[in-house]
mmCIF file of C-alpha atoms in Angstrom:
data_model
loop_
_atom_site.group_PDB
_atom_site.id
_atom_site.type_symbol
_atom_site.label_atom_id
_atom_site.label_comp_id
_atom_site.label_asym_id
_atom_site.label_seq_id
_atom_site.Cartn_x
_atom_site.Cartn_y
_atom_site.Cartn_z
ATOM 1 C CA MET A 1 52.764 15.586 -40.969
ATOM 2 C CA GLU A 2 53.332 12.030 -39.780
ATOM 3 C CA SER A 3 50.867 10.772 -37.199
ATOM 4 C CA PRO A 4 51.665 8.362 -34.367
ATOM 5 C CA ALA A 5 51.051 4.675 -35.064
ATOM 6 C CA PHE A 6 47.516 4.590 -33.702
ATOM 7 C CA ASP A 7 45.991 1.213 -32.886
ATOM 8 C CA LEU A 8 42.348 1.021 -33.964
ATOM 9 C CA ALA A 9 41.976 -2.701 -33.264
ATOM 10 C CA PHE A 10 39.623 -2.982 -30.298
ATOM 11 C CA GLU A 11 36.782 -5.272 -29.266
ATOM 12 C CA PRO A 12 34.544 -3.412 -26.803
ATOM 13 C CA ALA A 13 32.734 -6.540 -25.538
ATOM 14 C CA TYR A 14 29.845 -4.393 -24.287
ATOM 15 C CA GLY A 15 28.287 -5.581 -21.056
ATOM 16 C CA ARG A 16 31.116 -7.961 -20.197
ATOM 17 C CA ALA A 17 34.149 -7.661 -17.908
ATOM 18 C CA VAL A 18 37.338 -8.399 -19.876
ATOM 19 C CA PRO A 19 40.568 -9.291 -18.006
ATOM 20 C CA VAL A 20 43.387 -6.996 -19.208
ATOM 21 C CA ALA A 21 45.993 -7.743 -16.528
ATOM 22 C CA PRO A 22 46.074 -9.846 -13.357
ATOM 23 C CA GLU A 23 43.274 -8.547 -11.094
ATOM 24 C CA VAL A 24 42.416 -5.790 -13.587
ATOM 25 C CA GLU A 25 39.205 -5.962 -15.650
ATOM 26 C CA ARG A 26 37.789 -3.593 -18.251
ATOM 27 C CA ILE A 27 34.118 -2.953 -19.007
ATOM 28 C CA THR A 28 33.374 -0.648 -21.946
ATOM 29 C CA ALA A 29 30.252 1.502 -21.940
ATOM 30 C CA GLU A 30 28.258 1.543 -25.165
ATOM 31 C CA ASN A 31 28.654 5.275 -25.827
ATOM 32 C CA PRO A 32 30.620 5.296 -29.093
ATOM 33 C CA GLY A 33 31.351 8.543 -30.893
ATOM 34 C CA PRO A 34 34.034 10.621 -32.616
ATOM 35 C CA PHE A 35 35.544 11.599 -29.254
ATOM 36 C CA THR A 36 34.919 8.345 -27.326
ATOM 37 C CA PHE A 37 35.874 5.731 -29.977
ATOM 38 C CA TYR A 38 33.896 2.575 -29.049
ATOM 39 C CA GLY A 39 32.990 3.971 -25.622
ATOM 40 C CA THR A 40 34.332 4.730 -22.161
ATOM 41 C CA ASN A 41 36.440 2.118 -20.394
ATOM 42 C CA SER A 42 35.727 1.441 -16.729
ATOM 43 C CA TYR A 43 38.298 -0.597 -14.834
ATOM 44 C CA ILE A 44 37.925 -2.864 -11.817
ATOM 45 C CA VAL A 45 41.146 -3.261 -9.816
ATOM 46 C CA GLY A 46 41.579 -5.921 -7.138
ATOM 47 C CA ALA A 47 40.113 -9.293 -6.206
ATOM 48 C CA SER A 48 37.572 -9.584 -3.382
ATOM 49 C CA SER A 49 37.830 -5.905 -2.364
ATOM 50 C CA VAL A 50 38.181 -3.594 -5.330
ATOM 51 C CA ALA A 51 38.417 -0.093 -6.726
ATOM 52 C CA VAL A 52 36.573 1.112 -9.825
ATOM 53 C CA ILE A 53 38.299 3.587 -12.128
ATOM 54 C CA ASP A 54 36.156 5.871 -14.326
ATOM 55 C CA PRO A 55 32.632 4.483 -13.789
ATOM 56 C CA GLY A 56 31.510 6.218 -16.982
ATOM 57 C CA PRO A 57 28.406 8.004 -18.245
ATOM 58 C CA GLU A 58 24.946 7.841 -16.706
ATOM 59 C CA ASP A 59 23.887 4.734 -18.624
ATOM 60 C CA GLU A 60 21.576 2.002 -17.330
ATOM 61 C CA ALA A 61 23.105 -0.869 -19.310
ATOM 62 C CA HIS A 62 26.624 0.058 -18.228
ATOM 63 C CA PHE A 63 25.537 0.390 -14.604
ATOM 64 C CA GLN A 64 23.985 -3.074 -14.705
ATOM 65 C CA ALA A 65 27.119 -4.517 -16.338
ATOM 66 C CA LEU A 66 29.293 -2.995 -13.617
ATOM 67 C CA MET A 67 27.040 -4.276 -10.848
ATOM 68 C CA ALA A 68 27.037 -7.785 -12.355
ATOM 69 C CA ALA A 69 30.835 -7.792 -12.559
ATOM 70 C CA LEU A 70 31.099 -6.493 -8.987
ATOM 71 C CA ALA A 71 28.647 -8.995 -7.493
ATOM 72 C CA GLY A 72 30.041 -10.611 -4.371
ATOM 73 C CA ARG A 73 32.880 -8.112 -4.080
ATOM 74 C CA GLU A 74 33.302 -5.090 -1.853
ATOM 75 C CA VAL A 75 33.880 -1.777 -3.639
ATOM 76 C CA THR A 76 35.868 0.579 -1.426
ATOM 77 C CA HIS A 77 36.829 3.408 -3.808
ATOM 78 C CA ILE A 78 35.616 4.929 -7.063
ATOM 79 C CA PHE A 79 38.415 6.789 -8.858
ATOM 80 C CA VAL A 80 37.646 9.434 -11.491
ATOM 81 C CA SER A 81 40.361 10.572 -13.919
ATOM 82 C CA HIS A 82 38.522 13.775 -14.868
ATOM 83 C CA THR A 83 35.084 15.350 -14.902
ATOM 84 C CA HIS A 84 33.767 14.904 -18.416
ATOM 85 C CA ARG A 85 30.296 13.398 -18.681
ATOM 86 C CA ASP A 86 31.562 10.225 -20.303
ATOM 87 C CA HIS A 87 33.711 9.432 -17.241
ATOM 88 C CA SER A 88 32.311 10.632 -13.912
ATOM 89 C CA PRO A 89 28.466 10.810 -13.724
ATOM 90 C CA LEU A 90 27.846 7.124 -13.002
ATOM 91 C CA SER A 91 29.945 7.517 -9.842
ATOM 92 C CA ARG A 92 26.837 8.791 -8.051
ATOM 93 C CA ARG A 93 24.717 5.696 -8.690
ATOM 94 C CA LEU A 94 27.646 3.384 -8.082
ATOM 95 C CA GLN A 95 28.393 5.080 -4.774
ATOM 96 C CA ALA A 96 24.743 4.825 -3.722
ATOM 97 C CA ALA A 97 24.760 1.123 -4.533
ATOM 98 C CA THR A 98 28.100 0.236 -2.937
ATOM 99 C CA GLY A 99 28.894 2.878 -0.312
ATOM 100 C CA ALA A 100 32.351 3.393 -1.843
ATOM 101 C CA ALA A 101 34.197 6.702 -1.455
ATOM 102 C CA THR A 102 34.690 8.772 -4.604
ATOM 103 C CA VAL A 103 38.231 9.856 -5.424
ATOM 104 C CA GLY A 104 39.564 12.454 -7.860
ATOM 105 C CA GLN A 105 41.864 15.420 -8.252
ATOM 106 C CA GLY A 106 38.999 17.796 -7.519
ATOM 107 C CA PRO A 107 35.842 19.345 -8.993
ATOM 108 C CA HIS A 108 35.699 20.467 -12.593
ATOM 109 C CA ARG A 109 37.461 23.734 -13.374
ATOM 110 C CA PRO A 110 38.803 25.425 -16.517
ATOM 111 C CA ALA A 111 42.513 25.731 -17.196
ATOM 112 C CA ARG A 112 42.032 29.497 -17.305
ATOM 113 C CA PRO A 113 39.156 31.915 -16.650
ATOM 114 C CA LEU A 114 36.701 32.691 -19.426
ATOM 115 C CA ARG A 115 37.550 35.898 -21.238
ATOM 116 C CA ASP A 116 34.982 38.655 -21.799
ATOM 117 C CA GLY A 117 32.352 37.374 -24.228
ATOM 118 C CA GLU A 118 33.906 33.908 -24.439
ATOM 119 C CA ILE A 119 31.738 30.785 -24.292
ATOM 120 C CA ASN A 120 33.080 27.439 -23.152
ATOM 121 C CA PRO A 121 32.327 25.152 -26.128
ATOM 122 C CA PHE A 122 32.573 22.038 -23.961
ATOM 123 C CA SER A 123 30.521 23.296 -21.019
ATOM 124 C CA GLU A 124 27.766 20.729 -21.655
ATOM 125 C CA SER A 125 30.391 17.971 -21.583
ATOM 126 C CA SER A 126 31.531 18.903 -18.080
ATOM 127 C CA ASP A 127 30.212 17.169 -14.965
ATOM 128 C CA LEU A 128 29.963 20.145 -12.613
ATOM 129 C CA ALA A 129 28.171 18.087 -9.964
ATOM 130 C CA PHE A 130 31.093 15.774 -9.211
ATOM 131 C CA VAL A 131 32.927 16.618 -5.991
ATOM 132 C CA PRO A 132 35.146 13.778 -4.749
ATOM 133 C CA ASP A 133 34.912 12.554 -1.177
ATOM 134 C CA ILE A 134 38.697 12.269 -1.285
ATOM 135 C CA ALA A 135 40.602 14.954 -3.208
ATOM 136 C CA LEU A 136 43.753 13.038 -4.076
ATOM 137 C CA SER A 137 46.750 15.318 -4.487
ATOM 138 C CA ASP A 138 49.577 14.616 -6.903
ATOM 139 C CA GLY A 139 51.701 11.723 -5.650
ATOM 140 C CA GLN A 140 49.222 10.682 -2.965
ATOM 141 C CA THR A 141 48.464 6.958 -2.701
ATOM 142 C CA LEU A 142 45.315 5.127 -1.642
ATOM 143 C CA SER A 143 45.468 1.419 -0.864
ATOM 144 C CA GLY A 144 42.959 -1.385 -0.650
ATOM 145 C CA ASP A 145 43.049 -5.159 -0.329
ATOM 146 C CA GLY A 146 46.019 -6.081 -2.528
ATOM 147 C CA TRP A 147 46.198 -2.845 -4.533
ATOM 148 C CA SER A 148 47.624 0.658 -4.224
ATOM 149 C CA LEU A 149 46.861 3.506 -6.647
ATOM 150 C CA THR A 150 48.900 6.701 -6.782
ATOM 151 C CA SER A 151 47.616 9.913 -8.351
ATOM 152 C CA VAL A 152 49.733 11.323 -11.186
ATOM 153 C CA ALA A 153 48.548 14.826 -12.057
ATOM 154 C CA THR A 154 48.273 15.098 -15.847
ATOM 155 C CA PRO A 155 46.476 18.371 -16.653
ATOM 156 C CA GLY A 156 46.001 19.318 -20.285
ATOM 157 C CA HIS A 157 42.861 17.588 -21.552
ATOM 158 C CA THR A 158 41.187 19.097 -18.481
ATOM 159 C CA ALA A 159 42.708 21.059 -15.631
ATOM 160 C CA ASN A 160 41.744 18.360 -13.114
ATOM 161 C CA HIS A 161 42.915 15.342 -15.119
ATOM 162 C CA ALA A 162 44.813 12.672 -13.196
ATOM 163 C CA ALA A 163 46.244 9.304 -14.169
ATOM 164 C CA PHE A 164 46.517 6.520 -11.601
ATOM 165 C CA ALA A 165 49.588 4.341 -11.179
ATOM 166 C CA LEU A 166 49.046 0.780 -9.951
ATOM 167 C CA GLU A 167 51.971 0.424 -7.589
ATOM 168 C CA GLY A 168 54.284 -2.541 -8.044
ATOM 169 C CA ARG A 169 52.674 -3.449 -11.361
ATOM 170 C CA ASP A 170 54.202 -1.006 -13.887
ATOM 171 C CA ILE A 171 50.657 -0.094 -15.023
ATOM 172 C CA LEU A 172 49.248 3.411 -15.427
ATOM 173 C CA PHE A 173 45.549 4.134 -15.979
ATOM 174 C CA SER A 174 46.011 7.080 -18.334
ATOM 175 C CA GLY A 175 42.429 8.335 -18.723
ATOM 176 C CA ASP A 176 42.085 10.589 -21.760
ATOM 177 C CA HIS A 177 45.605 11.973 -21.546
ATOM 178 C CA VAL A 178 47.170 9.182 -23.627
ATOM 179 C CA MET A 179 45.129 6.775 -25.757
ATOM 180 C CA ALA A 180 46.273 4.214 -28.320
ATOM 181 C CA TRP A 181 43.563 5.059 -30.872
ATOM 182 C CA SER A 182 43.864 8.866 -31.125
ATOM 183 C CA THR A 183 45.356 12.028 -29.752
ATOM 184 C CA SER A 184 43.588 13.682 -26.822
ATOM 185 C CA ILE A 185 41.447 16.767 -27.388
ATOM 186 C CA VAL A 186 42.940 19.898 -25.839
ATOM 187 C CA ALA A 187 40.291 22.618 -26.052
ATOM 188 C CA PRO A 188 40.541 25.966 -24.222
ATOM 189 C CA PRO A 189 39.424 27.133 -21.760
ATOM 190 C CA ASP A 190 39.013 23.659 -20.204
ATOM 191 C CA GLY A 191 42.282 22.430 -21.693
ATOM 192 C CA SER A 192 45.783 23.838 -21.921
ATOM 193 C CA MET A 193 48.410 22.821 -24.481
ATOM 194 C CA ALA A 194 51.284 23.977 -22.257
ATOM 195 C CA ASP A 195 49.932 21.783 -19.452
ATOM 196 C CA TYR A 196 49.337 18.879 -21.837
ATOM 197 C CA MET A 197 52.907 18.947 -23.149
ATOM 198 C CA ALA A 198 54.320 19.156 -19.627
ATOM 199 C CA SER A 199 52.189 16.170 -18.634
ATOM 200 C CA LEU A 200 53.474 14.203 -21.634
ATOM 201 C CA GLU A 201 57.024 14.915 -20.504
ATOM 202 C CA ARG A 202 56.147 13.708 -17.030
ATOM 203 C CA LEU A 203 54.852 10.380 -18.303
ATOM 204 C CA MET A 204 57.926 9.985 -20.496
ATOM 205 C CA GLU A 205 60.072 10.319 -17.379
ATOM 206 C CA ARG A 206 58.004 7.702 -15.508
ATOM 207 C CA GLN A 207 58.669 4.880 -18.018
ATOM 208 C CA ASP A 208 55.541 2.839 -17.235
ATOM 209 C CA GLY A 209 55.310 -0.517 -18.970
ATOM 210 C CA LEU A 210 51.588 -0.492 -19.848
ATOM 211 C CA LEU A 211 49.028 2.296 -20.214
ATOM 212 C CA LEU A 212 45.329 1.496 -19.850
ATOM 213 C CA PRO A 213 43.352 4.434 -21.302
ATOM 214 C CA GLY A 214 39.832 5.751 -20.952
ATOM 215 C CA HIS A 215 38.950 4.753 -24.521
ATOM 216 C CA GLY A 216 40.234 1.984 -26.767
ATOM 217 C CA GLY A 217 42.888 -0.601 -26.170
ATOM 218 C CA PRO A 218 46.121 -0.511 -24.183
ATOM 219 C CA VAL A 219 49.322 1.298 -25.068
ATOM 220 C CA THR A 220 51.799 -1.573 -24.945
ATOM 221 C CA GLN A 221 54.949 0.377 -25.836
ATOM 222 C CA PRO A 222 54.495 3.624 -23.909
ATOM 223 C CA ALA A 223 58.012 5.058 -24.361
ATOM 224 C CA ALA A 224 57.897 5.038 -28.156
ATOM 225 C CA PHE A 225 54.244 6.071 -28.304
ATOM 226 C CA LEU A 226 54.687 9.022 -25.946
ATOM 227 C CA GLN A 227 57.650 10.214 -27.988
ATOM 228 C CA SER A 228 55.550 10.032 -31.164
ATOM 229 C CA LEU A 229 52.724 11.988 -29.507
ATOM 230 C CA LYS A 230 55.175 14.711 -28.509
ATOM 231 C CA ALA A 231 56.630 14.828 -32.022
ATOM 232 C CA HIS A 232 53.126 15.028 -33.490
ATOM 233 C CA ARG A 233 52.175 18.000 -31.308
ATOM 234 C CA LEU A 234 55.445 19.790 -32.081
ATOM 235 C CA GLY A 235 54.799 19.136 -35.773
ATOM 236 C CA ARG A 236 51.343 20.694 -35.442
ATOM 237 C CA GLU A 237 52.933 23.715 -33.790
ATOM 238 C CA ARG A 238 55.389 24.073 -36.690
ATOM 239 C CA ALA A 239 52.521 23.775 -39.175
ATOM 240 C CA ILE A 240 50.685 26.652 -37.461
ATOM 241 C CA LEU A 241 53.797 28.835 -37.586
ATOM 242 C CA GLU A 242 54.273 27.950 -41.265
ATOM 243 C CA ARG A 243 50.676 28.915 -42.071
ATOM 244 C CA ILE A 244 51.111 32.292 -40.348
ATOM 245 C CA ARG A 245 54.397 32.766 -42.206
ATOM 246 C CA ALA A 246 52.560 31.951 -45.459
ATOM 247 C CA GLY A 247 50.000 34.693 -44.780
ATOM 248 C CA ASP A 248 47.177 33.007 -42.860
ATOM 249 C CA ARG A 249 45.871 35.306 -40.165
ATOM 250 C CA GLY A 250 42.850 33.466 -38.765
ATOM 251 C CA ILE A 251 42.368 30.032 -37.250
ATOM 252 C CA ALA A 252 39.694 29.072 -39.808
ATOM 253 C CA GLU A 253 42.228 29.546 -42.628
ATOM 254 C CA MET A 254 44.821 27.487 -40.786
ATOM 255 C CA VAL A 255 42.395 24.640 -40.106
ATOM 256 C CA LYS A 256 41.401 24.378 -43.788
ATOM 257 C CA ALA A 257 45.041 23.954 -44.766
ATOM 258 C CA ILE A 258 46.405 21.909 -41.874
ATOM 259 C CA TYR A 259 43.387 19.597 -41.561
ATOM 260 C CA ARG A 260 42.540 19.343 -45.259
ATOM 261 C CA ASP A 261 42.433 15.521 -45.028
ATOM 262 C CA THR A 262 40.232 15.535 -41.899
ATOM 263 C CA ASP A 263 36.452 15.125 -41.956
ATOM 264 C CA PRO A 264 35.029 18.687 -42.031
ATOM 265 C CA LYS A 265 32.647 17.669 -39.229
ATOM 266 C CA LEU A 266 35.702 17.597 -36.953
ATOM 267 C CA HIS A 267 37.022 21.006 -37.997
ATOM 268 C CA GLY A 268 35.350 22.651 -35.009
ATOM 269 C CA ALA A 269 37.354 20.498 -32.616
ATOM 270 C CA ALA A 270 40.436 21.036 -34.786
ATOM 271 C CA ALA A 271 40.006 24.810 -34.471
ATOM 272 C CA LEU A 272 40.014 24.502 -30.681
ATOM 273 C CA SER A 273 43.186 22.420 -30.848
ATOM 274 C CA VAL A 274 44.827 25.102 -32.994
ATOM 275 C CA LEU A 275 43.696 27.721 -30.493
ATOM 276 C CA ALA A 276 45.332 25.709 -27.701
ATOM 277 C CA HIS A 277 48.616 25.712 -29.612
ATOM 278 C CA ILE A 278 48.254 29.416 -30.370
ATOM 279 C CA GLU A 279 47.663 30.299 -26.726
ATOM 280 C CA ASP A 280 50.908 28.516 -25.892
ATOM 281 C CA LEU A 281 52.790 30.243 -28.738
ATOM 282 C CA VAL A 282 51.499 33.659 -27.657
ATOM 283 C CA GLU A 283 52.497 32.973 -24.052
ATOM 284 C CA ARG A 284 55.990 32.000 -25.221
ATOM 285 C CA GLY A 285 56.297 35.178 -27.289
ATOM 286 C CA GLU A 286 56.542 33.521 -30.707
ATOM 287 C CA ILE A 287 53.389 35.069 -32.182
ATOM 288 C CA ALA A 288 51.084 37.980 -31.335
ATOM 289 C CA ALA A 289 47.317 38.404 -31.482
ATOM 290 C CA ASP A 290 45.131 41.463 -32.058
ATOM 291 C CA GLY A 291 43.861 41.196 -28.501
ATOM 292 C CA PRO A 292 43.407 38.074 -26.372
ATOM 293 C CA PRO A 293 43.844 34.815 -28.329
ATOM 294 C CA SER A 294 40.493 33.533 -29.560
ATOM 295 C CA LEU A 295 38.915 31.675 -32.474
ATOM 296 C CA ALA A 296 38.091 35.034 -34.096
ATOM 297 C CA ALA A 297 41.404 36.829 -33.467
ATOM 298 C CA THR A 298 44.079 37.453 -36.086
ATOM 299 C CA TYR A 299 47.694 36.473 -35.597
ATOM 300 C CA ARG A 300 51.165 37.434 -36.764
ATOM 301 C CA LEU A 301 54.715 36.321 -36.156
ATOM 302 C CA LEU A 302 56.965 38.249 -33.805
#
């Protein structure tokens, strides 16, 4: 299966504000990892009166870097793309220091309820304490001194994921929904593959000129990249159907075959991605499960 042309070239410049567009700066938190790449990107939008997008994890060095970059400027709003602990927790300290209002789609919630006996594997990654002062609905715009940001609901990675469009600038802050360095993790019950694919389609219709993601560098050719992400996910779906057709009945078997070139340490996350696809396939009536779809269930074609 051909992967999108991921761009792994990125200089995090920890502790320093890097201009990425006129009146847009990026500061990367030093929280690298297999799911965060070099770390979480926080963005400062505006000139003398600004908004901060995705303040990041509760990290002293990153907080100090943000405060140094913000010195002498008023912070009016703190936008949060979604409530994972690498994006939203520092909003509390930043709000206490600046008095800015927090903004997001809403508190953390799963894409679907937990099933009997099911455990949310990403529960510790969720910031359940974040409740925005302003719950920004899809299409709603907030404006400051020289900037306007519009919420673009993009559920999939999480149910409350939102991107933010910088009006008049052809720039979209895409959070974890679309990133240049990797595909986004879609892990039930927090994530939904059906929602993720619908959100991809929505961004394809928007035709933004530049995507600034929550991790890694910018997506400079969004139209082509979004199309390749869609093709990649559809290819993964076909691979799952082929494995079931070949006799695989469990997700563990499918992961060993489909992700044979992937580091085994990432097979747990891969299994959740396969489950997300399977939930969508079951809902669409293409396959059946021996009970509710789960990591332990068995599957067959219809």
